[in-house]
Amino acid sequence: MGNKQVMVNFDSPFVFLQDLEDQLQNKGSQNHPSLGSIRLWQFKKDPQLQLFSFVLSTSKLDSKMIQVHLFRCKIQHPNLFKYYACLNDSIIGGVEKQQYFFEYHPKTLNQQTILAPLKEENIWDIVEQIIDVMEYLQKLNLFLGNLSTEAILIDNKQKVKLLDNLGQQRLNKFSFQEDIIQLGLIILEMMTQRTSQLNFSKALKKLIGQYSLQLLQFTSKLLQTNAETRIDFIELKQIIKNRIKIPITNKQAQIIQTEQEYSKCSIELIVEQQEIEIIKQKQLQQQNQIQKINTLQQSQNKQMQKISLSQIPNQIFFPKNNSKKKDKIKNQLNKEKIIDLFQQIHKIEDFQEQIQAQKQNLNSSINSSRSTQLLFSPSQRISTSPNSSIQSPSNKFSKKQTRSSNNIHNI
């Protein structure tokens, strides 16, 4: 490495009074798909600790190695590459070659994605880590500029590691938007294993039922093409904090928790939280309507139980031949009362059929209200099925013929 100017991070395991070449073992160079030409190192005292270094060439007059070193020692985040040291490797013709050392992990997110599409909980975990470190850089007015699955390293604890641009600040307030779009593409790649998509909306639509509606809609927001309405990482951090913790998928028909009970909600497409609340309120109203119908039906059943043929004397249907005229008149009056009772029975039976038909319409309405329409435009809203309104049952019912009614006609 040579006896050049060397600066070491204060919290690194390096010994200040010893040369770096005596503390590191050269493991060769390689061309990394994202980091470029790098050299790998192994810490002699701890072989598990792997480092990589890259070289920057700059004019000696414009050298800012000391400023970069001090700045990089100052910023610390668990998802940023840990910075260890730097040195001016050589000076030839006024050109200074600066070498910077960082922690290294061989596994990239791209390698992990190629094996199989990631599970939703793993995707959210990675996204939260990326947003957390990107928000940290945005508050420092720094940018990344190379956000991709190949540039994201994964350590042995499944933690995301990113390399910053060594203190380079944003050119303008919209420079972060490139990173926003890249994050959306990374999420899409983790779900589809494809690094490029011709149609974002079509790709997201195919994923309905495989991933939660929240994740698909969140990805859609990141891929917005309107630069003026696109959100930044500070806003994304708040969205992540407030996101629904229970994913809702089409195939699993997951459960939305309400204050009183859990209501099954089979949603086919992407909806927002406000739209989900509308569906839950509508279902609650319809369930209350069914409860009222059940109460009314129970009341009618009680009336039916009060009308019992066993309470009618047999002599009304089968009068004696020697019965007196007074008894005949009394029996005739009783017959008229019985006919009136059976007419009431028919009315109750007809009314019960109407109640049953109305319950079926309500159940059909609840099922239809659970379906929504895919909307990627924020200005559009979901539209529920027109069958969700309560429909009046048809009055055309055929009356039941009972054995007791036949007996009345035979009297």
Coordinates of C-alpha atoms in Angstrom, one line a residue, residues 109-110 112-114 116-120 123 149 184-195:
L109 CA -30.6 -8.3 -3.2
N110 CA -30.5 -9.2 -6.9
Q112 CA -31.7 -13.2 -3.4
T113 CA -34.5 -12.2 -5.8
I114 CA -33.3 -14.5 -8.6
A116 CA -37.6 -16.9 -5.9
P117 CA -40.0 -14.0 -5.5
L118 CA -39.8 -12.6 -2.0
K119 CA -42.5 -13.1 0.5
E120 CA -44.5 -10.0 1.4
I123 CA -40.4 -7.2 1.0
T149 CA -31.0 -4.6 -6.4
G184 CA -40.7 1.2 -7.0
L185 CA -38.9 -0.8 -9.6
I186 CA -37.0 -2.7 -6.9
I187 CA -40.3 -3.7 -5.2
L188 CA -41.7 -4.8 -8.5
E189 CA -38.5 -6.8 -9.2
M190 CA -38.8 -8.5 -5.8
M191 CA -42.4 -9.6 -6.6
T192 CA -41.9 -10.6 -10.3
Q193 CA -38.1 -11.4 -10.5
R194 CA -38.0 -9.1 -13.6
T195 CA -35.6 -6.2 -13.7

